[in-house]
PDB file of C-alpha atoms and ligand atoms in Angstrom:
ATOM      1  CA  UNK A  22      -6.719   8.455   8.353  1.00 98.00           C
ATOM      2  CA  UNK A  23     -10.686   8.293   8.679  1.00 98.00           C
ATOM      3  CA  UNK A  24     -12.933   7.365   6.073  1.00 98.00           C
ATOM      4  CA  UNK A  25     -16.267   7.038   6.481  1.00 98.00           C
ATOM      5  CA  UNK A  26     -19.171   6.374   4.043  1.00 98.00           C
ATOM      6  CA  UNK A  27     -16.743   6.645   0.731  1.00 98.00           C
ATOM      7  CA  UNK A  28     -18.902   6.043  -2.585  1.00 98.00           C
ATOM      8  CA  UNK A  29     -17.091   6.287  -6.389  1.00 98.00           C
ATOM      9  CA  UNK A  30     -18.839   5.694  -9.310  1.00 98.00           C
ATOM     10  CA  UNK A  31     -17.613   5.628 -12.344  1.00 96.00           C
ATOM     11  CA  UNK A  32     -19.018   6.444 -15.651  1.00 95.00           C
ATOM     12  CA  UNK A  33     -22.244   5.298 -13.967  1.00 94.00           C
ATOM     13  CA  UNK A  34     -20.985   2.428 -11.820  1.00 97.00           C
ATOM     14  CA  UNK A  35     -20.837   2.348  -8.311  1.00 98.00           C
ATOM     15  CA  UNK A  36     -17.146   1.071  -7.442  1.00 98.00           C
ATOM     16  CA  UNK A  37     -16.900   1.650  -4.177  1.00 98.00           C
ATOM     17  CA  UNK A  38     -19.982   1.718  -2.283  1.00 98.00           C
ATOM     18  CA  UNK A  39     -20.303   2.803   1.333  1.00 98.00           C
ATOM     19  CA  UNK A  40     -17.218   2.008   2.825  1.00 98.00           C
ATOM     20  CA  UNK A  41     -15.425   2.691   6.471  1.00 98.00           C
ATOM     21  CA  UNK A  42     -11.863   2.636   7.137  1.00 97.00           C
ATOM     22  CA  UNK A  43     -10.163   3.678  10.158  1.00 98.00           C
ATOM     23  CA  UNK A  44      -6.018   3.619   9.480  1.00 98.00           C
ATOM     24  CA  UNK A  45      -4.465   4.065  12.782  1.00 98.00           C
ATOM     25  CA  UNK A  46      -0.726   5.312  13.528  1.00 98.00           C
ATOM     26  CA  UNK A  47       1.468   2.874  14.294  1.00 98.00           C
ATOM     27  CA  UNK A  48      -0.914  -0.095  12.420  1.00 98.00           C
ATOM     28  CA  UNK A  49      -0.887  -1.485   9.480  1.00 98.00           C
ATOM     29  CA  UNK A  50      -4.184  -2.139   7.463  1.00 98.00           C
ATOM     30  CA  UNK A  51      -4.004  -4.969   5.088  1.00 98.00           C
ATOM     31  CA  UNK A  52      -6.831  -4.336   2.192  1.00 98.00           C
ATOM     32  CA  UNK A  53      -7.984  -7.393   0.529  1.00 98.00           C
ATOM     33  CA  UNK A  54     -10.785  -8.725  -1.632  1.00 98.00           C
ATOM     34  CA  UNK A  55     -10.966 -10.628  -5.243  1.00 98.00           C
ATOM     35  CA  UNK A  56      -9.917  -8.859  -8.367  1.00 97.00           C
ATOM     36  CA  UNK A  57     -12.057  -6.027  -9.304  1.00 97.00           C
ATOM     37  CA  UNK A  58     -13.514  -5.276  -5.803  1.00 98.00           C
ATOM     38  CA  UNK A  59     -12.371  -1.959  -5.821  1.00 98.00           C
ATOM     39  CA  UNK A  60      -9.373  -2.074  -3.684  1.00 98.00           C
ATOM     40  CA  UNK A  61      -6.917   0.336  -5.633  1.00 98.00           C
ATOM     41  CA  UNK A  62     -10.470   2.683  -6.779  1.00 98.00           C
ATOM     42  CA  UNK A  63     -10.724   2.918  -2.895  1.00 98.00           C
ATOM     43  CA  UNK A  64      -6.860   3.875  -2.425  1.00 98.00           C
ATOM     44  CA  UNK A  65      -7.311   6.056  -5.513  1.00 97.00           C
ATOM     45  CA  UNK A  66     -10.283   8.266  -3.563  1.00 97.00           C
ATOM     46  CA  UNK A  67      -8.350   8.128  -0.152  1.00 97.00           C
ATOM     47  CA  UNK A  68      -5.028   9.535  -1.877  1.00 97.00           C
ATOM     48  CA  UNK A  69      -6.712  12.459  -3.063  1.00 95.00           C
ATOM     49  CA  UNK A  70      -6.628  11.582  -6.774  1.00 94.00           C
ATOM     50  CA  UNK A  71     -10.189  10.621  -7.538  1.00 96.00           C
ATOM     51  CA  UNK A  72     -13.507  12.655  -6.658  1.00 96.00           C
ATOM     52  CA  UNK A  73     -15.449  10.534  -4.142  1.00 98.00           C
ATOM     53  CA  UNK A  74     -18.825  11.152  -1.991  1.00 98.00           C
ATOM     54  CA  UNK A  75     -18.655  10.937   1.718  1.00 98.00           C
ATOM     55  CA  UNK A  76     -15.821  11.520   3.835  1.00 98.00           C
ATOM     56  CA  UNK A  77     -11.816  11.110   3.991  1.00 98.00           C
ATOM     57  CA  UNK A  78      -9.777  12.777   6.684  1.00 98.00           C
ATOM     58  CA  UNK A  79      -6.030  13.067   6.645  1.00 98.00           C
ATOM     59  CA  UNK A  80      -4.937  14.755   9.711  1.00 96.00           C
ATOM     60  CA  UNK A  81      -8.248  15.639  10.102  1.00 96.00           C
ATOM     61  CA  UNK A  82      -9.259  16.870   6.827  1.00 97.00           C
ATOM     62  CA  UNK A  83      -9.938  16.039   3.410  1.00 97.00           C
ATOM     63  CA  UNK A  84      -7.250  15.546   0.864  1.00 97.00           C
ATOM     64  CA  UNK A  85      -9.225  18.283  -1.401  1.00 95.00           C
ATOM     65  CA  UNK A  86      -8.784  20.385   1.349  1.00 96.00           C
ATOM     66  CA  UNK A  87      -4.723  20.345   1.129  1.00 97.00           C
ATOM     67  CA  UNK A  88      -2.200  21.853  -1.350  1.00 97.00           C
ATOM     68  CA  UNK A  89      -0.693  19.859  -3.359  1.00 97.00           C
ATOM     69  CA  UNK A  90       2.864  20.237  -2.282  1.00 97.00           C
ATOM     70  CA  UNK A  91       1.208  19.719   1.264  1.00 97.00           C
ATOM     71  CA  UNK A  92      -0.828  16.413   0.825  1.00 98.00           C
ATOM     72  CA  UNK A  93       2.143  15.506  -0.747  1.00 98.00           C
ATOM     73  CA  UNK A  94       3.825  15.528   2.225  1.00 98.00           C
ATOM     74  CA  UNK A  95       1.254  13.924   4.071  1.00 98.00           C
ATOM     75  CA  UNK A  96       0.406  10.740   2.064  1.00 98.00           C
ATOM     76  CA  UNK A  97       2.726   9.103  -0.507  1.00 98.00           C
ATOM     77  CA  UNK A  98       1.186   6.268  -2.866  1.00 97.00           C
ATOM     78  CA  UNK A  99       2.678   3.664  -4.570  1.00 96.00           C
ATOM     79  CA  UNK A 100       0.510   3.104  -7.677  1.00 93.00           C
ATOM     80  CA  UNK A 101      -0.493  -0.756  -8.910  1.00 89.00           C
ATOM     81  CA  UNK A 102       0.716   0.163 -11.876  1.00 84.00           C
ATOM     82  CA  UNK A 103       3.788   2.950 -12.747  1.00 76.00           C
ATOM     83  CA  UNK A 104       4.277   3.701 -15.896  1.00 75.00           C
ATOM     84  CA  UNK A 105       7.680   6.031 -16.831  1.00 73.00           C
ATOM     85  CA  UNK A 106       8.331   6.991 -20.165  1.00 71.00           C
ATOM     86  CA  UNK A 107      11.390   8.630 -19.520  1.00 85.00           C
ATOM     87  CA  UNK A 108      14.577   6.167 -18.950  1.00 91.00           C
ATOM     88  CA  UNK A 109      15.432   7.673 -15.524  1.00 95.00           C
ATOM     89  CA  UNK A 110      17.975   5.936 -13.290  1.00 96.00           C
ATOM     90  CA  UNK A 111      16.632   4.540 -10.043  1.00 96.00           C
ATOM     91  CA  UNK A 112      18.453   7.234  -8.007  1.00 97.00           C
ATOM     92  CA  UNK A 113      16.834   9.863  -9.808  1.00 97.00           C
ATOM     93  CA  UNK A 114      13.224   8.133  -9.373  1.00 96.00           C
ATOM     94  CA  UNK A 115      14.226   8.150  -5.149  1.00 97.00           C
ATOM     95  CA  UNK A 116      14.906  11.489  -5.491  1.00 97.00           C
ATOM     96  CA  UNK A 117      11.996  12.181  -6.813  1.00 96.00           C
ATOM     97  CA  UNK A 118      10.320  11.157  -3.553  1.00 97.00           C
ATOM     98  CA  UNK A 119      11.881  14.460  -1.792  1.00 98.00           C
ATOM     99  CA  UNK A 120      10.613  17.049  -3.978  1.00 98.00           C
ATOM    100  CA  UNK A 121       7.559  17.638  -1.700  1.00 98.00           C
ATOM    101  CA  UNK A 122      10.221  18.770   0.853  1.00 98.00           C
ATOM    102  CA  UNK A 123      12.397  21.175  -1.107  1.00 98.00           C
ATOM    103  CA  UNK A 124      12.498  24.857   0.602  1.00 97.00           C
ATOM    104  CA  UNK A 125      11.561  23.232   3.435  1.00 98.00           C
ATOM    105  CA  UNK A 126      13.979  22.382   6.658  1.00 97.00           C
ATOM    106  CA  UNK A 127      13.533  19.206   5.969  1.00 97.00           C
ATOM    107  CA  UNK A 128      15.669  19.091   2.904  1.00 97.00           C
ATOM    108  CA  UNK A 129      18.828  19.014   4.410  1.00 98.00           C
ATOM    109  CA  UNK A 130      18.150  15.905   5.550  1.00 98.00           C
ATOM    110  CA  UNK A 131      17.804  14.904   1.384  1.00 98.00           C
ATOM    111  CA  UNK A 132      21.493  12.641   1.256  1.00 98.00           C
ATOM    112  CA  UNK A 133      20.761  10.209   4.316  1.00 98.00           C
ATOM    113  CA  UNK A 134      16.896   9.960   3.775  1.00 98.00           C
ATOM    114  CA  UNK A 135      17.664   9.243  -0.394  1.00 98.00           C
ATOM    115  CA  UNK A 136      19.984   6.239   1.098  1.00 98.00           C
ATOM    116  CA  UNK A 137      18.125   4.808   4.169  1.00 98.00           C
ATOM    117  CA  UNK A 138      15.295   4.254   1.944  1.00 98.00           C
ATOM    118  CA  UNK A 139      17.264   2.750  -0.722  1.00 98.00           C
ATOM    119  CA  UNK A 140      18.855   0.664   1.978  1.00 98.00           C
ATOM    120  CA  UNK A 141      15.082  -0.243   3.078  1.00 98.00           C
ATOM    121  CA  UNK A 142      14.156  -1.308  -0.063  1.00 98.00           C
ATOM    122  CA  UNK A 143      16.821  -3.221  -1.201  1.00 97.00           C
ATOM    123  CA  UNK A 144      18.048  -1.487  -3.905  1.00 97.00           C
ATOM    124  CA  UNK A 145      20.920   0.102  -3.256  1.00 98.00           C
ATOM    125  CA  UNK A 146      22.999  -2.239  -5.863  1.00 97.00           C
ATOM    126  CA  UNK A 147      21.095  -0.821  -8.717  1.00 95.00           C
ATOM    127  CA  UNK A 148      21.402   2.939  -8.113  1.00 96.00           C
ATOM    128  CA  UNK A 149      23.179   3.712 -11.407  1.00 97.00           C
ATOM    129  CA  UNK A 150      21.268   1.869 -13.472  1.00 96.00           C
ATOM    130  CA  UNK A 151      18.452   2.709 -15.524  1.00 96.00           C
ATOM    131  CA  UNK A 152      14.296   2.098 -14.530  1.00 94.00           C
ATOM    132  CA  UNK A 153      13.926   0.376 -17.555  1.00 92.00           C
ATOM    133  CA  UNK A 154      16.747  -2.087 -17.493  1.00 94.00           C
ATOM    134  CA  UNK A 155      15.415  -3.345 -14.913  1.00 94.00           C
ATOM    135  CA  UNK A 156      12.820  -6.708 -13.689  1.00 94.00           C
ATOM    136  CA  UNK A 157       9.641  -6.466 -12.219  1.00 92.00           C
ATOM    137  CA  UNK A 158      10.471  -7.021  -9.036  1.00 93.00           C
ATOM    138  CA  UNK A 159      13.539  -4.458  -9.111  1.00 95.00           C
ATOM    139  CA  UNK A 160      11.685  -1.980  -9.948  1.00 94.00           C
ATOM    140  CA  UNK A 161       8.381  -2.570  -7.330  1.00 95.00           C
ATOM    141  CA  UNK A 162      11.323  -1.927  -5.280  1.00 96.00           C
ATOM    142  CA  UNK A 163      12.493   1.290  -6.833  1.00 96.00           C
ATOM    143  CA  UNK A 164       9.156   2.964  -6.633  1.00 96.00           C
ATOM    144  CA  UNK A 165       8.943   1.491  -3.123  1.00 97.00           C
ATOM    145  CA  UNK A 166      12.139   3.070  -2.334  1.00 98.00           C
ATOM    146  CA  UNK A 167      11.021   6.348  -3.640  1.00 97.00           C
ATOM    147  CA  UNK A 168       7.562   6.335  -1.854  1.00 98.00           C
ATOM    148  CA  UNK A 169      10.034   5.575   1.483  1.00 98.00           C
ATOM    149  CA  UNK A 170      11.685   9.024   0.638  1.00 98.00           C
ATOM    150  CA  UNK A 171       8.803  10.818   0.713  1.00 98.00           C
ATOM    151  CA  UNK A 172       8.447  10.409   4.683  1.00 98.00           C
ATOM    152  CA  UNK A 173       4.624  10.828   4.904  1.00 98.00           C
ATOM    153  CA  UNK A 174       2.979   9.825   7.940  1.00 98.00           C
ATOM    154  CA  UNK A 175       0.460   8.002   5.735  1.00 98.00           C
ATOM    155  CA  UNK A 176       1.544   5.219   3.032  1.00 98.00           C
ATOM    156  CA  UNK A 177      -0.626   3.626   0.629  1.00 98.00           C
ATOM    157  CA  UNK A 178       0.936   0.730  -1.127  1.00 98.00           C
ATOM    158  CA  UNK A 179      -1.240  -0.857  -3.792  1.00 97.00           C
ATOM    159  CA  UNK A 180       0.130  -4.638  -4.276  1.00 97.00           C
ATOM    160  CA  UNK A 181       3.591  -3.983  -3.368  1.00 97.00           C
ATOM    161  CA  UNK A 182       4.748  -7.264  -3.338  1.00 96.00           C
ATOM    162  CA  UNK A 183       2.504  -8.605  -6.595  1.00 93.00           C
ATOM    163  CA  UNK A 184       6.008  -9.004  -8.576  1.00 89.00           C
ATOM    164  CA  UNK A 185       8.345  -9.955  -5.742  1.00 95.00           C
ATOM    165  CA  UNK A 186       9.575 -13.235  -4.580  1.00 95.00           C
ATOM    166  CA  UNK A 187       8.914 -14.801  -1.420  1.00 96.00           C
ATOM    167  CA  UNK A 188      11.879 -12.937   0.230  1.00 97.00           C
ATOM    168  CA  UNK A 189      11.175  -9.787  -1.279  1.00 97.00           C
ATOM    169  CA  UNK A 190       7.618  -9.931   0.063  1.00 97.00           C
ATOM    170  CA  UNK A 191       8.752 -10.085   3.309  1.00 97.00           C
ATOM    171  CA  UNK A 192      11.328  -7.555   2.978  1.00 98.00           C
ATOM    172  CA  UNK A 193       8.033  -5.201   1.763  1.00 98.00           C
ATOM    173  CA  UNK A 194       6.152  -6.342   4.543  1.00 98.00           C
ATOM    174  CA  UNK A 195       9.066  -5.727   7.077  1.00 98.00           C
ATOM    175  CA  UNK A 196       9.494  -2.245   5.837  1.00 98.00           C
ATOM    176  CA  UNK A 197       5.567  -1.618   5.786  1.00 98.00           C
ATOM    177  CA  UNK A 198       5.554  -3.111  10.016  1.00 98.00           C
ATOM    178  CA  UNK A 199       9.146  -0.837  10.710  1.00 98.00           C
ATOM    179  CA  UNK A 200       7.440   2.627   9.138  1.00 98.00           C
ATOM    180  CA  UNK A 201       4.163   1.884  11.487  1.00 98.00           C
ATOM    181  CA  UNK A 202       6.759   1.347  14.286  1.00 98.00           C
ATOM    182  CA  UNK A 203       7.736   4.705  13.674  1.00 98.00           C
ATOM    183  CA  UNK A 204       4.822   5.887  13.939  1.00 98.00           C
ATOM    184  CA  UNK A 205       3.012   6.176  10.695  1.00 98.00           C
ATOM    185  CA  UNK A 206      -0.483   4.762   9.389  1.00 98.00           C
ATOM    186  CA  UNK A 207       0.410   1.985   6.444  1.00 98.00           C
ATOM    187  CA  UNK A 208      -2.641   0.704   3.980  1.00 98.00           C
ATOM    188  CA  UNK A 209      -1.399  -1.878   1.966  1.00 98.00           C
ATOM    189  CA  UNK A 210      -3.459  -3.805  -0.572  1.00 98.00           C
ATOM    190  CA  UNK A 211      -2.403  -7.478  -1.270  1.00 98.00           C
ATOM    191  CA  UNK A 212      -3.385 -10.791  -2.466  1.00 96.00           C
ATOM    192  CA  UNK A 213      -1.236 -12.988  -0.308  1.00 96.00           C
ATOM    193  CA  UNK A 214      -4.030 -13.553   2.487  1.00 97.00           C
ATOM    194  CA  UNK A 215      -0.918 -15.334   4.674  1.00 96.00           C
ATOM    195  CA  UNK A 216       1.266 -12.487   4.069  1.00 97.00           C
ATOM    196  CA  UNK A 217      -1.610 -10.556   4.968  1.00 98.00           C
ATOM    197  CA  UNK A 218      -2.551 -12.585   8.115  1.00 97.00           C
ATOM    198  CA  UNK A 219       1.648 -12.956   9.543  1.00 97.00           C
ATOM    199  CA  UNK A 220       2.347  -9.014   8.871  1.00 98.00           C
ATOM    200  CA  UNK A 221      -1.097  -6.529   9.468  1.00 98.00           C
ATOM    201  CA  UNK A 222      -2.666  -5.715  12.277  1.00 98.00           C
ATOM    202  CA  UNK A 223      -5.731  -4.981  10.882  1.00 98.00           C
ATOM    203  CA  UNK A 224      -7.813  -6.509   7.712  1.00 98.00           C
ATOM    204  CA  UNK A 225     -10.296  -4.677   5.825  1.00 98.00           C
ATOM    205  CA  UNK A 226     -12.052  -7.453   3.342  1.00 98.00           C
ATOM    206  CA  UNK A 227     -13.276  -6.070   0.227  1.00 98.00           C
ATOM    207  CA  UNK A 228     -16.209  -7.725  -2.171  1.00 98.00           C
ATOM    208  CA  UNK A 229     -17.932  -5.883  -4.709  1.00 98.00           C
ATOM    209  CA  UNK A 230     -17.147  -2.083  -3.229  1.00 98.00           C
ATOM    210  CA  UNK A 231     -18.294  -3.059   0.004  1.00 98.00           C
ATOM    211  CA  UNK A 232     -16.508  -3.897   3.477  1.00 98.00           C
ATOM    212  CA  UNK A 233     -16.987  -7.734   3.734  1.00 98.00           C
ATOM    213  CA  UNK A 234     -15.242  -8.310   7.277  1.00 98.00           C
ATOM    214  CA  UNK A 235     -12.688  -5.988   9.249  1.00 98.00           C
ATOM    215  CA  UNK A 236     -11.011  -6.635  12.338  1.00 98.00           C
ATOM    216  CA  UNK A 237      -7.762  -8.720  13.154  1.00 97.00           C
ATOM    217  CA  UNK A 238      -6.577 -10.990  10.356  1.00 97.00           C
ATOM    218  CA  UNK A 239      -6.951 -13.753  13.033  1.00 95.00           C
ATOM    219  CA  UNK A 240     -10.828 -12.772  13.477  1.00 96.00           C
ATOM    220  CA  UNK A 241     -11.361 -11.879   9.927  1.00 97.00           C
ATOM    221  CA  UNK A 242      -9.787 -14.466   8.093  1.00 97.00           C
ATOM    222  CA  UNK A 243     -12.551 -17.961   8.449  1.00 97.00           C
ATOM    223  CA  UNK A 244     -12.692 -20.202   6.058  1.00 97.00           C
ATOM    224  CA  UNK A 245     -16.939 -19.392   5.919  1.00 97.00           C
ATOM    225  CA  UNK A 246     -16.106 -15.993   5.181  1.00 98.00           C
ATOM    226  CA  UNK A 247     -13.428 -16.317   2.387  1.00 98.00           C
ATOM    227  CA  UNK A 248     -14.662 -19.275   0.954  1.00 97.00           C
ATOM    228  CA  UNK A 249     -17.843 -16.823   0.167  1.00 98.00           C
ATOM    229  CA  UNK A 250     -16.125 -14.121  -0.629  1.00 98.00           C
ATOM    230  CA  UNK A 251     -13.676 -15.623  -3.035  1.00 97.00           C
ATOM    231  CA  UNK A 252     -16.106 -17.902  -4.833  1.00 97.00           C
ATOM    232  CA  UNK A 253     -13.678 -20.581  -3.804  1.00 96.00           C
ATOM    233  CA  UNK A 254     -13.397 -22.644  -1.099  1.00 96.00           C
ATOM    234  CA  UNK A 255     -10.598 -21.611   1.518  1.00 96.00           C
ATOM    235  CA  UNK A 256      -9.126 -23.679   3.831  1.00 96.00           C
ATOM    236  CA  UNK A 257      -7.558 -21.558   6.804  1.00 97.00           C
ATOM    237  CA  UNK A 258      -4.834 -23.529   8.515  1.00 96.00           C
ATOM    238  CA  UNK A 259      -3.202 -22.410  12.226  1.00 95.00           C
ATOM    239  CA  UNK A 260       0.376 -22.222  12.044  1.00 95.00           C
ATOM    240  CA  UNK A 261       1.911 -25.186  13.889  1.00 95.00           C
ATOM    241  CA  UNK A 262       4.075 -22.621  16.207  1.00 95.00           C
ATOM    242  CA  UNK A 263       2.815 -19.086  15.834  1.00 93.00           C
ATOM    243  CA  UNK A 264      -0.729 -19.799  15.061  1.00 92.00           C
ATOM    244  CA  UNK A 265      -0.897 -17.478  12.374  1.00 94.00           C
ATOM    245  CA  UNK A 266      -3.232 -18.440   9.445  1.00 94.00           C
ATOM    246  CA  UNK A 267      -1.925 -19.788   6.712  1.00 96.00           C
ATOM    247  CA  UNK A 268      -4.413 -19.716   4.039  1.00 96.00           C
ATOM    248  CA  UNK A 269      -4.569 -21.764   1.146  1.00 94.00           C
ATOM    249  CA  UNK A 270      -7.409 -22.808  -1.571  1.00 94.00           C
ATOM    250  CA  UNK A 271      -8.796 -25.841  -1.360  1.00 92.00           C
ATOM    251  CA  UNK A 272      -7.973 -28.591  -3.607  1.00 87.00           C
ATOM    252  CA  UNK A 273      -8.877 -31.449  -4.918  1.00 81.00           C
ATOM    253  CA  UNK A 274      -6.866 -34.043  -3.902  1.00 79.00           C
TER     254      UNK A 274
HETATM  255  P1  ADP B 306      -9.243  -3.979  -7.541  1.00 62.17           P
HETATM  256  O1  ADP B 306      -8.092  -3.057  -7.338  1.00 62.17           O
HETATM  257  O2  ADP B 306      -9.910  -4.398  -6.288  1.00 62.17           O
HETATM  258  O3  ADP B 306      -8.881  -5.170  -8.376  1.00 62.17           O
HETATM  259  P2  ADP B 306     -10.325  -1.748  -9.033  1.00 62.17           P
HETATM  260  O4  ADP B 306     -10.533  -0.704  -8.012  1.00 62.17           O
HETATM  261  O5  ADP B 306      -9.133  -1.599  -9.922  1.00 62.17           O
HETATM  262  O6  ADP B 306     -10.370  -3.191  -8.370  1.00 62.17           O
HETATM  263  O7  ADP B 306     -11.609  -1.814  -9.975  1.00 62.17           O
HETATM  264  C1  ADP B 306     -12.902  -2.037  -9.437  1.00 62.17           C
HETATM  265  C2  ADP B 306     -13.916  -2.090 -10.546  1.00 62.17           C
HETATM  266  O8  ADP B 306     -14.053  -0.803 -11.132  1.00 62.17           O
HETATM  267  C3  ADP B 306     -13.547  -3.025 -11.684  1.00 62.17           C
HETATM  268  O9  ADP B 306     -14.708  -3.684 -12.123  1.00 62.17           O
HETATM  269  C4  ADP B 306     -13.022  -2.091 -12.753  1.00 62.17           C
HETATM  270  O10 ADP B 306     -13.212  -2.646 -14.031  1.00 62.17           O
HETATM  271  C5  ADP B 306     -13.848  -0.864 -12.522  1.00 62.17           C
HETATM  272  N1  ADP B 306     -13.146   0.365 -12.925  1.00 62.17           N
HETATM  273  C6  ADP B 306     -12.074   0.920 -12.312  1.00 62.17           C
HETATM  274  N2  ADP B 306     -11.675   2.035 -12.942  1.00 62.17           N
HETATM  275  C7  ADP B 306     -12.526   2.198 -13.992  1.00 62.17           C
HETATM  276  C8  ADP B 306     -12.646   3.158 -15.044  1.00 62.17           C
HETATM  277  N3  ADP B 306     -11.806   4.206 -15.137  1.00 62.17           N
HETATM  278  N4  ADP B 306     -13.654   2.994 -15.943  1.00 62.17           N
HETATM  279  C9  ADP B 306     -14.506   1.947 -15.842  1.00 62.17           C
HETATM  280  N5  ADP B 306     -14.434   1.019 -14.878  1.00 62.17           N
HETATM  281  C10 ADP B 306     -13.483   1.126 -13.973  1.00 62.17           C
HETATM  282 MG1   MG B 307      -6.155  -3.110  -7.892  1.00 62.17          MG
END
């Protein structure tokens, strides 16, 4: 996916203001930037659900450009925020995640995609029961699961792991790396900059609409340029044995 130049205002307000992306196959992006930067307006305009200036390619053209029931198999989005109003239970909400696919030759393979991606996502012990019954964090996983079923070649997760515990995150982040393994393009949007930094081969730092920094977490993530961009100061700390950064806010001691 190739987006180049992507502007959204809203009711008068530029939201996203001139931005580049480049989401390669096998890669995941990690989008990042304080509250209100514009990270799921961006995702929003990318998917195909909001109108936007400049360009957006999926498989070489723009979402606008697709059917429905096509883009739909193309790109699969899990939301910041789901709301359901009907009490569905969580097998019915991963099955949901294969309509795209029905009449096609693809459905027959329904059954065992329905329960690898439940398997995926952890939430095969709840298939019975009901969306509402149950946490936060079971059900990120639930509409996780379902966005798995939809086997796009694109996935856009907007904070996947904001309700999950420290395990859980990793699980998400495990299943975002094993989809680009298989050869799909992953955006995810997060706030965990470490989570960000151990799991994403790419970072795409958001401030204000704009692209602050891109390029390897490694390269991307300074204390100079957090610190700024976060209004906070950042300390950015090498991992004793892998290196990675581990990033944490500075604090008075
Ligand atoms: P992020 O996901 O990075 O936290 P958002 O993309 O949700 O940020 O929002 C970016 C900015 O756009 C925020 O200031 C938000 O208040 C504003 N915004 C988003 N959607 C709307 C809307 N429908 N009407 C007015 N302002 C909006
Ligand atoms: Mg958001």
């Amino acid at each position: 996916m190739k987006v180049e130049d992507l502007r959204v205002r809203i009711a008068g307000k530029s939201i996203v203001d001139g931005v580049d992306l480049l989401a390669r196959q096998g890669e995941v992006l990690a989008l990042v930037g304080p509250n209100g930067a514009g990270k799921s307006t961006l995702l929003a305009a990318v998917a195909g659900d909001l109108p936007y200036r400049g360009s957006v390619l999926i498989d070489g053209r723009e979402p606008s450009s697709y059917p429905a029931v096509e883009l739909a198999r193309l790109r699969s989005v899990l939301p910041q925020h789901t709301t359901l109003s009907f009490p569905f239970r969580v097998r019915e909400i991963v099955e949901m995640g294969r309509a795209p696919w029905a009449g096609t030759a693809e459905e027959k393979h329904d059954e065992d995609v329905i329960r690898d991606s439940m398997e995926r996502a952890g939430v095969v012990e709840f298939a019975d029961r009901r969306f509402p019954s149950l946490s936060g964090g079971e059900r990120a996983r639930v509409s996780l699961a379902r966005v798995l079923a939809q086997r796009t070649p694109l996935l856009l997760l907007d904070e996947p792991t904001a309700a999950l515990d420290l395990k859980h995150q990793e699980l998400v982040l495990a299943v975002a790396r094993r989809r680009a393994a298989e050869g799909c393009a992953v955006v995810v949007v997060l706030h965990d900059l470490g989570l960000a930094a151990a799991h994403a081969d790419q970072a795409v730092v958001l401030r204000e609409g704009r692209v602050a920094a891109s390029g390897r977490p490694v390269e991307v993530f300074t204390p100079e340029l957090l610190s700024e961009v976060y209004e906070h100061p950042v300390d950015v700390i090498p991992h004793p044995e892998t290196g990675v950064p581990l990033v944490v806010p500075a604090r008075a001691v």
